[in-house]
mmCIF file of C-alpha atoms and ligand atoms in Angstrom:
data_model
loop_
_atom_site.group_PDB
_atom_site.id
_atom_site.type_symbol
_atom_site.label_atom_id
_atom_site.label_comp_id
_atom_site.label_asym_id
_atom_site.label_seq_id
_atom_site.Cartn_x
_atom_site.Cartn_y
_atom_site.Cartn_z
ATOM 1 C CA MET J 1 -14.134 22.880 -8.939
ATOM 2 C CA THR J 2 -13.749 25.387 -6.120
ATOM 3 C CA GLU J 3 -10.131 26.440 -5.928
ATOM 4 C CA SER J 4 -10.374 27.881 -2.463
ATOM 5 C CA ILE J 5 -6.738 27.036 -1.716
ATOM 6 C CA ALA J 6 -5.213 29.224 -4.463
ATOM 7 C CA PRO J 7 -5.611 32.594 -2.658
ATOM 8 C CA PHE J 8 -4.077 31.123 0.529
ATOM 9 C CA PHE J 9 -1.147 29.848 -1.503
ATOM 10 C CA LYS J 10 -0.593 33.200 -3.192
ATOM 11 C CA ASN J 11 -0.802 35.016 0.124
ATOM 12 C CA GLU J 12 1.626 32.733 1.887
ATOM 13 C CA LEU J 13 4.131 32.038 -0.879
ATOM 14 C CA GLY J 14 3.818 35.240 -2.857
ATOM 15 C CA THR J 15 3.104 33.426 -6.093
ATOM 16 C CA LYS J 16 0.265 31.503 -7.689
ATOM 17 C CA PRO J 17 0.315 27.683 -7.671
ATOM 18 C CA GLU J 18 1.047 25.925 -10.980
ATOM 19 C CA ALA J 19 -1.669 23.365 -10.329
ATOM 20 C CA VAL J 20 -4.463 22.748 -7.864
ATOM 21 C CA SER J 21 -5.906 19.284 -7.433
ATOM 22 C CA ARG J 22 -8.899 18.195 -5.442
ATOM 23 C CA ALA J 23 -9.626 14.700 -4.130
ATOM 24 C CA PRO J 24 -12.710 13.848 -2.043
ATOM 25 C CA GLY J 25 -13.170 11.625 0.967
ATOM 26 C CA ARG J 26 -15.320 8.560 0.506
ATOM 27 C CA LEU J 27 -18.161 6.701 2.117
ATOM 28 C CA GLU J 28 -18.544 2.964 2.036
ATOM 29 C CA ILE J 29 -22.297 2.572 1.615
ATOM 30 C CA LEU J 30 -22.480 -1.235 1.548
ATOM 31 C CA GLY J 31 -19.791 -3.935 1.245
ATOM 32 C CA ASN J 32 -17.622 -3.992 4.355
ATOM 33 C CA HIS J 33 -14.096 -5.461 4.140
ATOM 34 C CA THR J 34 -14.940 -6.956 0.747
ATOM 35 C CA ASP J 35 -12.420 -4.938 -1.311
ATOM 36 C CA TYR J 36 -9.275 -6.887 -0.382
ATOM 37 C CA ASN J 37 -11.263 -10.098 -0.847
ATOM 38 C CA GLU J 38 -11.665 -9.180 -4.540
ATOM 39 C CA GLY J 39 -15.304 -8.409 -3.823
ATOM 40 C CA LEU J 40 -18.018 -5.839 -4.438
ATOM 41 C CA VAL J 41 -18.640 -2.475 -2.793
ATOM 42 C CA LEU J 42 -21.225 0.242 -3.207
ATOM 43 C CA SER J 43 -19.450 3.477 -2.331
ATOM 44 C CA ALA J 44 -19.517 7.215 -2.965
ATOM 45 C CA ALA J 45 -17.225 10.207 -3.002
ATOM 46 C CA VAL J 46 -18.372 12.941 -0.633
ATOM 47 C CA GLY J 47 -18.488 16.710 -1.086
ATOM 48 C CA GLN J 48 -15.709 17.089 1.510
ATOM 49 C CA ALA J 49 -12.321 17.106 -0.188
ATOM 50 C CA THR J 50 -8.623 17.837 0.128
ATOM 51 C CA GLU J 51 -7.130 20.463 -2.155
ATOM 52 C CA PHE J 52 -3.436 20.312 -3.012
ATOM 53 C CA ALA J 53 -1.674 23.334 -4.500
ATOM 54 C CA ILE J 54 1.823 23.020 -5.907
ATOM 55 C CA ARG J 55 4.637 25.033 -7.449
ATOM 56 C CA ARG J 56 7.949 23.544 -8.646
ATOM 57 C CA LYS J 57 11.252 24.915 -7.444
ATOM 58 C CA PRO J 58 14.952 24.138 -7.913
ATOM 59 C CA GLY J 59 16.977 21.912 -5.564
ATOM 60 C CA ARG J 60 15.947 18.871 -3.526
ATOM 61 C CA LYS J 61 14.132 20.452 -0.571
ATOM 62 C CA CYS J 62 10.348 20.470 -0.507
ATOM 63 C CA THR J 63 7.913 22.230 1.789
ATOM 64 C CA MET J 64 4.364 21.181 2.618
ATOM 65 C CA ARG J 65 2.001 23.602 4.334
ATOM 66 C CA ASP J 66 -1.247 22.718 5.998
ATOM 67 C CA PHE J 67 -3.465 25.784 5.796
ATOM 68 C CA ARG J 68 -5.823 24.328 8.391
ATOM 69 C CA ASP J 69 -3.340 24.887 11.218
ATOM 70 C CA GLY J 70 -0.654 26.981 9.538
ATOM 71 C CA SER J 71 2.059 24.360 10.071
ATOM 72 C CA THR J 72 4.866 23.678 7.592
ATOM 73 C CA VAL J 73 6.883 20.481 7.163
ATOM 74 C CA GLU J 74 10.113 20.359 5.170
ATOM 75 C CA PHE J 75 11.715 17.307 3.637
ATOM 76 C CA ASP J 76 14.536 16.468 1.309
ATOM 77 C CA LEU J 77 13.737 14.356 -1.735
ATOM 78 C CA ASP J 78 16.848 12.272 -1.001
ATOM 79 C CA HIS J 79 15.700 11.364 2.530
ATOM 80 C CA ILE J 80 12.128 10.122 2.293
ATOM 81 C CA GLU J 81 12.543 6.357 2.062
ATOM 82 C CA THR J 82 11.125 5.757 5.540
ATOM 83 C CA PRO J 83 8.110 7.483 7.082
ATOM 84 C CA VAL J 84 8.519 9.746 10.117
ATOM 85 C CA ARG J 85 6.208 8.766 12.975
ATOM 86 C CA GLY J 86 3.172 11.043 13.298
ATOM 87 C CA ASP J 87 4.071 13.169 10.253
ATOM 88 C CA TRP J 88 1.050 13.868 7.994
ATOM 89 C CA THR J 89 3.333 14.435 4.999
ATOM 90 C CA ASN J 90 4.141 10.698 5.058
ATOM 91 C CA TYR J 91 1.191 10.291 2.683
ATOM 92 C CA VAL J 92 2.803 12.765 0.258
ATOM 93 C CA LYS J 93 6.320 11.335 0.622
ATOM 94 C CA GLY J 94 4.895 7.849 0.209
ATOM 95 C CA VAL J 95 3.419 8.881 -3.146
ATOM 96 C CA ILE J 96 6.846 10.165 -4.280
ATOM 97 C CA VAL J 97 8.525 6.925 -3.165
ATOM 98 C CA GLN J 98 5.929 4.838 -5.006
ATOM 99 C CA LEU J 99 6.278 6.959 -8.158
ATOM 100 C CA ARG J 100 10.030 6.407 -7.987
ATOM 101 C CA LYS J 101 9.510 2.646 -7.774
ATOM 102 C CA ARG J 102 7.569 2.922 -11.018
ATOM 103 C CA GLY J 103 10.341 4.908 -12.702
ATOM 104 C CA HIS J 104 8.861 8.414 -12.316
ATOM 105 C CA GLU J 105 11.141 10.983 -10.657
ATOM 106 C CA ILE J 106 9.714 14.230 -9.447
ATOM 107 C CA GLY J 107 11.567 17.449 -8.627
ATOM 108 C CA ALA J 108 11.389 19.760 -5.618
ATOM 109 C CA PHE J 109 8.247 21.756 -4.919
ATOM 110 C CA ASP J 110 6.362 23.966 -2.508
ATOM 111 C CA GLY J 111 3.077 22.301 -1.754
ATOM 112 C CA ALA J 112 0.091 23.093 0.430
ATOM 113 C CA ILE J 113 -3.175 21.508 1.421
ATOM 114 C CA LEU J 114 -6.555 22.668 2.602
ATOM 115 C CA SER J 115 -9.049 20.005 3.573
ATOM 116 C CA THR J 116 -12.621 19.603 4.722
ATOM 117 C CA VAL J 117 -12.364 15.823 5.128
ATOM 118 C CA PRO J 118 -12.592 15.060 8.860
ATOM 119 C CA LEU J 119 -9.423 13.375 10.184
ATOM 120 C CA SER J 120 -9.372 9.795 11.457
ATOM 121 C CA ALA J 121 -13.118 9.518 11.118
ATOM 122 C CA GLY J 122 -13.618 6.790 8.548
ATOM 123 C CA MET J 123 -14.067 9.114 5.552
ATOM 124 C CA SER J 124 -10.568 8.363 4.350
ATOM 125 C CA SER J 125 -8.738 11.609 4.764
ATOM 126 C CA SER J 126 -5.506 9.743 4.008
ATOM 127 C CA ALA J 127 -6.709 8.535 0.586
ATOM 128 C CA ALA J 128 -7.941 12.058 -0.208
ATOM 129 C CA LEU J 129 -4.464 13.390 0.610
ATOM 130 C CA GLU J 130 -2.694 10.680 -1.409
ATOM 131 C CA ILE J 131 -4.887 11.116 -4.458
ATOM 132 C CA SER J 132 -4.728 14.914 -4.328
ATOM 133 C CA ALA J 133 -0.905 14.595 -4.256
ATOM 134 C CA CYS J 134 -1.001 12.065 -7.146
ATOM 135 C CA PHE J 135 -3.110 14.359 -9.330
ATOM 136 C CA ALA J 136 -1.019 17.454 -8.505
ATOM 137 C CA PHE J 137 2.230 15.618 -9.343
ATOM 138 C CA SER J 138 0.705 14.175 -12.502
ATOM 139 C CA LYS J 139 -0.090 17.674 -13.728
ATOM 140 C CA VAL J 140 3.150 19.512 -12.959
ATOM 141 C CA PHE J 141 5.573 16.641 -13.610
ATOM 142 C CA GLY J 142 3.706 15.243 -16.622
ATOM 143 C CA ILE J 143 3.106 11.735 -15.243
ATOM 144 C CA LYS J 144 0.407 9.828 -17.079
ATOM 145 C CA LEU J 145 -1.205 6.865 -15.330
ATOM 146 C CA ASP J 146 -4.804 5.773 -15.615
ATOM 147 C CA GLY J 147 -7.253 6.067 -12.721
ATOM 148 C CA SER J 148 -6.912 2.511 -11.476
ATOM 149 C CA GLU J 149 -3.102 2.768 -11.560
ATOM 150 C CA TRP J 150 -3.266 5.923 -9.437
ATOM 151 C CA ALA J 151 -5.580 4.083 -7.052
ATOM 152 C CA ARG J 152 -3.110 1.173 -6.791
ATOM 153 C CA LEU J 153 -0.265 3.606 -6.215
ATOM 154 C CA GLY J 154 -2.204 5.214 -3.345
ATOM 155 C CA GLN J 155 -2.932 1.761 -1.937
ATOM 156 C CA ALA J 156 0.783 0.901 -2.171
ATOM 157 C CA VAL J 157 1.510 3.980 -0.025
ATOM 158 C CA GLU J 158 -0.724 2.497 2.678
ATOM 159 C CA ASN J 159 0.476 -1.102 2.251
ATOM 160 C CA GLN J 160 4.206 -0.605 1.722
ATOM 161 C CA TYR J 161 5.040 2.801 3.182
ATOM 162 C CA MET J 162 2.594 3.006 6.088
ATOM 163 C CA GLY J 163 2.393 -0.750 6.695
ATOM 164 C CA VAL J 164 -1.399 -1.162 6.704
ATOM 165 C CA GLY J 165 -2.902 -3.911 4.558
ATOM 166 C CA THR J 166 -5.879 -1.878 3.315
ATOM 167 C CA GLY J 167 -7.702 -2.570 0.058
ATOM 168 C CA LEU J 168 -8.313 -0.319 -2.913
ATOM 169 C CA LEU J 169 -11.689 1.087 -1.921
ATOM 170 C CA ASP J 170 -10.653 4.460 -0.539
ATOM 171 C CA GLN J 171 -8.370 5.626 -3.346
ATOM 172 C CA PHE J 172 -10.612 4.099 -6.019
ATOM 173 C CA SER J 173 -13.745 5.857 -4.720
ATOM 174 C CA SER J 174 -11.896 9.155 -4.356
ATOM 175 C CA ILE J 175 -11.000 8.938 -8.061
ATOM 176 C CA TYR J 176 -14.161 7.468 -9.577
ATOM 177 C CA GLY J 177 -16.943 9.051 -7.476
ATOM 178 C CA LYS J 178 -19.913 10.505 -9.387
ATOM 179 C CA LYS J 179 -22.008 13.430 -8.241
ATOM 180 C CA ASP J 180 -25.332 12.368 -6.673
ATOM 181 C CA SER J 181 -24.636 8.723 -7.459
ATOM 182 C CA LEU J 182 -23.289 5.664 -5.734
ATOM 183 C CA ILE J 183 -20.635 3.697 -7.544
ATOM 184 C CA TYR J 184 -20.915 -0.074 -7.775
ATOM 185 C CA CYS J 185 -17.295 -1.259 -7.696
ATOM 186 C CA ASP J 186 -15.781 -4.623 -8.556
ATOM 187 C CA PHE J 187 -12.401 -5.142 -6.893
ATOM 188 C CA ARG J 188 -11.532 -8.221 -8.895
ATOM 189 C CA THR J 189 -11.611 -6.483 -12.256
ATOM 190 C CA VAL J 190 -10.949 -3.119 -10.523
ATOM 191 C CA ASN J 191 -13.599 -1.123 -12.303
ATOM 192 C CA VAL J 192 -16.912 0.602 -11.743
ATOM 193 C CA LEU J 193 -19.621 -1.840 -12.858
ATOM 194 C CA ARG J 194 -22.149 0.972 -12.994
ATOM 195 C CA THR J 195 -23.346 4.019 -11.152
ATOM 196 C CA VAL J 196 -26.544 3.863 -9.145
ATOM 197 C CA LYS J 197 -28.541 7.034 -8.470
ATOM 198 C CA MET J 198 -28.891 8.042 -4.843
ATOM 199 C CA PRO J 199 -32.508 7.236 -3.922
ATOM 200 C CA SER J 200 -34.443 10.403 -4.612
ATOM 201 C CA GLY J 201 -35.496 12.314 -1.511
ATOM 202 C CA PHE J 202 -32.806 10.661 0.649
ATOM 203 C CA VAL J 203 -29.406 11.788 1.897
ATOM 204 C CA ILE J 204 -26.601 10.110 3.781
ATOM 205 C CA VAL J 205 -26.108 11.369 7.313
ATOM 206 C CA VAL J 206 -22.756 10.549 8.877
ATOM 207 C CA ALA J 207 -22.729 10.196 12.662
ATOM 208 C CA ASN J 208 -19.273 10.008 14.151
ATOM 209 C CA SER J 209 -18.731 7.745 17.138
ATOM 210 C CA MET J 210 -15.775 10.013 18.015
ATOM 211 C CA ILE J 211 -13.850 6.871 18.825
ATOM 212 C CA LYS J 212 -10.499 7.443 17.209
ATOM 213 C CA HIS J 213 -10.234 5.251 14.240
ATOM 214 C CA ASN J 214 -6.608 4.514 13.551
ATOM 215 C CA LEU J 215 -6.169 1.676 11.110
ATOM 216 C CA VAL J 216 -2.437 1.522 11.761
ATOM 217 C CA ASP J 217 -3.093 0.527 15.347
ATOM 218 C CA SER J 218 -6.172 -1.505 14.698
ATOM 219 C CA GLU J 219 -6.975 -5.109 14.102
ATOM 220 C CA TYR J 220 -7.436 -4.523 10.377
ATOM 221 C CA ASN J 221 -4.424 -6.599 9.336
ATOM 222 C CA GLU J 222 -5.536 -9.438 11.581
ATOM 223 C CA ARG J 223 -9.019 -9.459 9.967
ATOM 224 C CA ARG J 224 -7.466 -9.533 6.533
ATOM 225 C CA ALA J 225 -5.212 -12.474 7.448
ATOM 226 C CA SER J 226 -8.245 -14.356 8.756
ATOM 227 C CA CYS J 227 -10.147 -13.804 5.477
ATOM 228 C CA GLU J 228 -7.195 -14.960 3.404
ATOM 229 C CA ASN J 229 -6.756 -17.984 5.610
ATOM 230 C CA ALA J 230 -10.436 -18.909 5.208
ATOM 231 C CA ALA J 231 -10.139 -18.617 1.402
ATOM 232 C CA ARG J 232 -7.060 -20.862 1.414
ATOM 233 C CA ILE J 233 -8.843 -23.555 3.397
ATOM 234 C CA LEU J 234 -12.063 -23.324 1.362
ATOM 235 C CA LYS J 235 -9.990 -23.891 -1.768
ATOM 236 C CA LYS J 236 -9.332 -27.440 -0.569
ATOM 237 C CA THR J 237 -13.064 -28.183 -0.898
ATOM 238 C CA TYR J 238 -13.700 -25.833 -3.825
ATOM 239 C CA PRO J 239 -10.594 -25.573 -6.065
ATOM 240 C CA GLU J 240 -12.181 -22.661 -7.967
ATOM 241 C CA VAL J 241 -11.917 -20.413 -4.876
ATOM 242 C CA ASN J 242 -9.116 -17.857 -5.197
ATOM 243 C CA ALA J 243 -10.565 -15.290 -2.795
ATOM 244 C CA LEU J 244 -13.678 -15.011 -0.607
ATOM 245 C CA ARG J 245 -15.298 -13.357 -3.622
ATOM 246 C CA ASP J 246 -15.688 -16.825 -5.108
ATOM 247 C CA VAL J 247 -17.558 -18.206 -2.098
ATOM 248 C CA SER J 248 -21.370 -18.228 -2.008
ATOM 249 C CA PRO J 249 -23.310 -18.370 1.271
ATOM 250 C CA GLU J 250 -24.217 -22.019 0.456
ATOM 251 C CA MET J 251 -20.585 -23.018 -0.200
ATOM 252 C CA LEU J 252 -19.527 -21.467 3.096
ATOM 253 C CA GLU J 253 -22.201 -23.372 5.016
ATOM 254 C CA ASN J 254 -21.261 -26.664 3.340
ATOM 255 C CA ALA J 255 -17.591 -26.262 4.244
ATOM 256 C CA SER J 256 -18.051 -24.540 7.598
ATOM 257 C CA LYS J 257 -16.649 -27.486 9.573
ATOM 258 C CA SER J 258 -13.293 -27.166 7.831
ATOM 259 C CA LEU J 259 -12.737 -23.645 9.196
ATOM 260 C CA ALA J 260 -11.638 -22.482 12.627
ATOM 261 C CA LYS J 261 -14.580 -20.709 14.292
ATOM 262 C CA ARG J 262 -13.031 -17.255 14.074
ATOM 263 C CA ASP J 263 -12.089 -17.594 10.388
ATOM 264 C CA TYR J 264 -15.588 -18.875 9.666
ATOM 265 C CA MET J 265 -17.139 -15.785 11.306
ATOM 266 C CA ARG J 266 -14.893 -13.403 9.368
ATOM 267 C CA ALA J 267 -15.658 -15.217 6.108
ATOM 268 C CA ALA J 268 -19.399 -15.225 6.876
ATOM 269 C CA HIS J 269 -19.295 -11.428 7.108
ATOM 270 C CA VAL J 270 -17.481 -10.952 3.806
ATOM 271 C CA VAL J 271 -19.536 -13.550 1.912
ATOM 272 C CA GLY J 272 -22.739 -12.027 3.311
ATOM 273 C CA GLU J 273 -21.604 -8.510 2.383
ATOM 274 C CA ASN J 274 -20.876 -9.458 -1.228
ATOM 275 C CA ASP J 275 -24.320 -10.992 -1.449
ATOM 276 C CA ARG J 276 -25.915 -7.927 0.138
ATOM 277 C CA VAL J 277 -24.183 -5.582 -2.307
ATOM 278 C CA ILE J 278 -25.665 -7.499 -5.263
ATOM 279 C CA ARG J 279 -29.123 -7.538 -3.681
ATOM 280 C CA GLY J 280 -28.754 -3.956 -2.457
ATOM 281 C CA VAL J 281 -27.982 -2.623 -5.928
ATOM 282 C CA SER J 282 -31.024 -4.331 -7.390
ATOM 283 C CA ALA J 283 -33.207 -3.050 -4.527
ATOM 284 C CA LEU J 284 -32.060 0.509 -5.265
ATOM 285 C CA GLU J 285 -32.561 0.044 -8.982
ATOM 286 C CA ARG J 286 -36.161 -1.027 -8.466
ATOM 287 C CA GLY J 287 -36.687 1.832 -6.002
ATOM 288 C CA ASP J 288 -37.165 -0.407 -2.962
ATOM 289 C CA ILE J 289 -35.597 1.820 -0.302
ATOM 290 C CA ALA J 290 -37.070 -0.206 2.545
ATOM 291 C CA ALA J 291 -35.350 -3.394 1.327
ATOM 292 C CA PHE J 292 -32.071 -1.525 0.873
ATOM 293 C CA GLY J 293 -32.325 0.002 4.354
ATOM 294 C CA LYS J 294 -32.885 -3.445 5.826
ATOM 295 C CA MET J 295 -29.649 -4.605 4.219
ATOM 296 C CA LEU J 296 -27.775 -1.726 5.865
ATOM 297 C CA TYR J 297 -29.019 -2.978 9.228
ATOM 298 C CA GLU J 298 -28.111 -6.573 8.359
ATOM 299 C CA SER J 299 -24.629 -5.428 7.420
ATOM 300 C CA HIS J 300 -24.192 -3.749 10.796
ATOM 301 C CA GLN J 301 -25.504 -6.808 12.610
ATOM 302 C CA SER J 302 -22.933 -8.926 10.774
ATOM 303 C CA SER J 303 -20.151 -6.479 11.704
ATOM 304 C CA MET J 304 -21.220 -6.809 15.331
ATOM 305 C CA SER J 305 -21.504 -10.543 15.514
ATOM 306 C CA ASN J 306 -19.280 -11.959 12.779
ATOM 307 C CA PHE J 307 -16.524 -9.517 11.964
ATOM 308 C CA GLU J 308 -16.372 -7.909 15.431
ATOM 309 C CA ASN J 309 -15.307 -4.568 14.005
ATOM 310 C CA SER J 310 -17.981 -2.460 15.678
ATOM 311 C CA CYS J 311 -17.888 -0.802 19.109
ATOM 312 C CA PRO J 312 -20.602 0.057 21.670
ATOM 313 C CA GLU J 313 -20.787 3.684 20.453
ATOM 314 C CA LEU J 314 -21.436 2.661 16.829
ATOM 315 C CA ASP J 315 -23.945 0.036 17.960
ATOM 316 C CA CYS J 316 -25.772 2.688 19.965
ATOM 317 C CA LEU J 317 -25.928 5.132 17.020
ATOM 318 C CA VAL J 318 -27.302 2.423 14.743
ATOM 319 C CA GLU J 319 -29.806 1.240 17.323
ATOM 320 C CA LEU J 320 -31.051 4.781 18.001
ATOM 321 C CA SER J 321 -31.678 5.253 14.269
ATOM 322 C CA THR J 322 -34.416 2.617 14.405
ATOM 323 C CA SER J 323 -36.445 4.681 16.863
ATOM 324 C CA LEU J 324 -36.156 8.023 15.039
ATOM 325 C CA PRO J 325 -38.452 9.045 12.192
ATOM 326 C CA GLY J 326 -37.059 9.335 8.680
ATOM 327 C CA CYS J 327 -34.255 6.767 8.704
ATOM 328 C CA ALA J 328 -34.412 3.831 6.285
ATOM 329 C CA GLY J 329 -31.245 2.089 7.470
ATOM 330 C CA ALA J 330 -27.882 2.567 9.173
ATOM 331 C CA ARG J 331 -24.581 0.771 9.652
ATOM 332 C CA LEU J 332 -20.951 1.318 10.478
ATOM 333 C CA SER J 333 -18.933 2.420 7.469
ATOM 334 C CA GLY J 334 -15.268 1.818 6.669
ATOM 335 C CA GLY J 335 -12.690 -0.123 8.617
ATOM 336 C CA GLY J 336 -14.692 -0.031 11.863
ATOM 337 C CA PHE J 337 -13.300 -0.298 15.423
ATOM 338 C CA GLY J 338 -14.658 3.237 15.884
ATOM 339 C CA GLY J 339 -15.071 5.872 13.198
ATOM 340 C CA ILE J 340 -18.413 6.597 11.618
ATOM 341 C CA SER J 341 -21.886 5.239 11.064
ATOM 342 C CA ILE J 342 -23.926 6.148 7.980
ATOM 343 C CA HIS J 343 -27.683 6.685 8.047
ATOM 344 C CA LEU J 344 -29.931 6.764 4.990
ATOM 345 C CA VAL J 345 -32.332 9.544 5.901
ATOM 346 C CA GLU J 346 -35.207 11.428 4.248
ATOM 347 C CA ALA J 347 -33.700 14.661 2.961
ATOM 348 C CA ALA J 348 -36.594 16.835 4.120
ATOM 349 C CA THR J 349 -36.042 15.943 7.770
ATOM 350 C CA ALA J 350 -32.281 15.324 7.753
ATOM 351 C CA GLN J 351 -31.370 18.328 9.939
ATOM 352 C CA GLU J 352 -34.048 17.445 12.446
ATOM 353 C CA TYR J 353 -32.856 13.825 12.375
ATOM 354 C CA CYS J 354 -29.319 14.958 13.256
ATOM 355 C CA GLU J 355 -30.573 16.991 16.214
ATOM 356 C CA ARG J 356 -32.710 14.134 17.488
ATOM 357 C CA LEU J 357 -29.881 11.645 17.105
ATOM 358 C CA LYS J 358 -27.454 13.891 18.992
ATOM 359 C CA THR J 359 -29.920 14.401 21.834
ATOM 360 C CA ALA J 360 -30.846 10.734 22.050
ATOM 361 C CA TYR J 361 -27.167 9.738 21.978
ATOM 362 C CA ARG J 362 -26.313 12.219 24.718
ATOM 363 C CA LEU J 363 -29.181 11.000 26.890
ATOM 364 C CA ARG J 364 -28.225 7.381 26.369
ATOM 365 C CA THR J 365 -24.438 7.598 26.710
ATOM 366 C CA GLY J 366 -23.553 11.000 28.180
ATOM 367 C CA LYS J 367 -21.310 11.431 25.129
ATOM 368 C CA GLU J 368 -21.454 13.627 22.044
ATOM 369 C CA THR J 369 -21.703 12.604 18.407
ATOM 370 C CA GLU J 370 -20.924 14.852 15.456
ATOM 371 C CA THR J 371 -23.200 14.586 12.455
ATOM 372 C CA ILE J 372 -22.770 15.658 8.841
ATOM 373 C CA VAL J 373 -25.452 15.695 6.155
ATOM 374 C CA CYS J 374 -23.265 14.541 3.277
ATOM 375 C CA SER J 375 -23.461 15.629 -0.282
ATOM 376 C CA ILE J 376 -22.258 13.112 -2.860
ATOM 377 C CA GLY J 377 -19.642 14.607 -5.152
ATOM 378 C CA ASP J 378 -17.491 13.893 -8.162
ATOM 379 C CA GLY J 379 -14.138 12.130 -8.010
ATOM 380 C CA ALA J 380 -10.706 13.764 -8.076
ATOM 381 C CA SER J 381 -9.700 16.438 -10.581
ATOM 382 C CA VAL J 382 -6.820 18.816 -11.279
ATOM 383 C CA THR J 383 -6.551 22.190 -12.983
HETATM 384 C C1 LIG I 1 -10.799 0.781 5.194
HETATM 385 C C2 LIG I 1 -9.826 0.353 4.101
HETATM 386 C C3 LIG I 1 -10.574 -0.079 2.845
HETATM 387 C C4 LIG I 1 -11.669 -1.100 3.162
HETATM 388 C C5 LIG I 1 -12.518 -0.645 4.349
HETATM 389 C C6 LIG I 1 -13.457 -1.700 4.825
HETATM 390 O O1 LIG I 1 -11.456 1.932 4.805
HETATM 391 O O2 LIG I 1 -8.942 1.385 3.809
HETATM 392 O O3 LIG I 1 -9.675 -0.577 1.891
HETATM 393 O O4 LIG I 1 -11.091 -2.351 3.398
HETATM 394 O O5 LIG I 1 -11.711 -0.255 5.454
HETATM 395 O O6 LIG I 1 -14.374 -2.037 3.831
#
């Protein structure tokens, strides 16, 4: 673990931190909007991470510094029950509130973060912040929860404190990521089914649409309601259905007439994604990169036409990838409605691919895209 935050902390606060945690951002490789439908996702933790340094202190007042911009936010442990609009420490306060609900009180502290996870870009900077706070608190306040409980606590921050109905994917991947591997996650049993090696000779390139992805203001909750509604109606035909996870493509087709058109389209995306994750994992395991890449494109197509969570910028980035050498497949990744696309690209030409994509995107749209050749890292840790 690189503890790059510790010297900043010492410099600024005159004393060493008691603990430093590190939680990475995540990439959803395949399996879009399947997590809250108790489904399957192939994801990864990235090399970019948030570090959280902490030192306890007496009293009730806490400080949180952001070493990226030098700002400091103060709050009182007795006044954190409701989030403050636009305050990044909401994700830290939310963790404290959720710990309290579970019977764990924490004392005052000076905390600080340093992060390389891009903000509002679909790599889940908020989950990285939540999980880094969780692991820092666990260390200095002696709170013992297992990984999936920490993930649920982080999710509860989003669902109950921030008011966004997101699934478990982001926090779970930030905790369970494995270096150079993809993790095959089951969100019914909430565990990692197995890890799948990144195809050798390939990397993930992230191309940012630069369209601000803000789940709080997005249609995420509406999509989720539609999926849950579809599952409820399908249960009338198939009593064994408790979530879209239980619906096969054939079942959906047989019962399609019972669903409103919009709910049918949303369900078709999720059912198709679950199926693609299963087929995608076996394609990777037999080394069939071309088949896997095709599934990435199919996933994007389904986002465009069924789930309607893409945007013209993401569509353009994905389309351009088909005309550039070295790319096996691409799709939007994460919540959608902006944010990022991921591209599975031959490692040897990844830098060149990024340059070509930027130029082609500029020529086509007059706009800029930012690209990152991502490394795949381990999940969260604390020292
Ligand atoms: C966001 C949410 C996740 C997941 C993805 C879509 O990242 O936070 O829980 O639903 O969107 O797959």
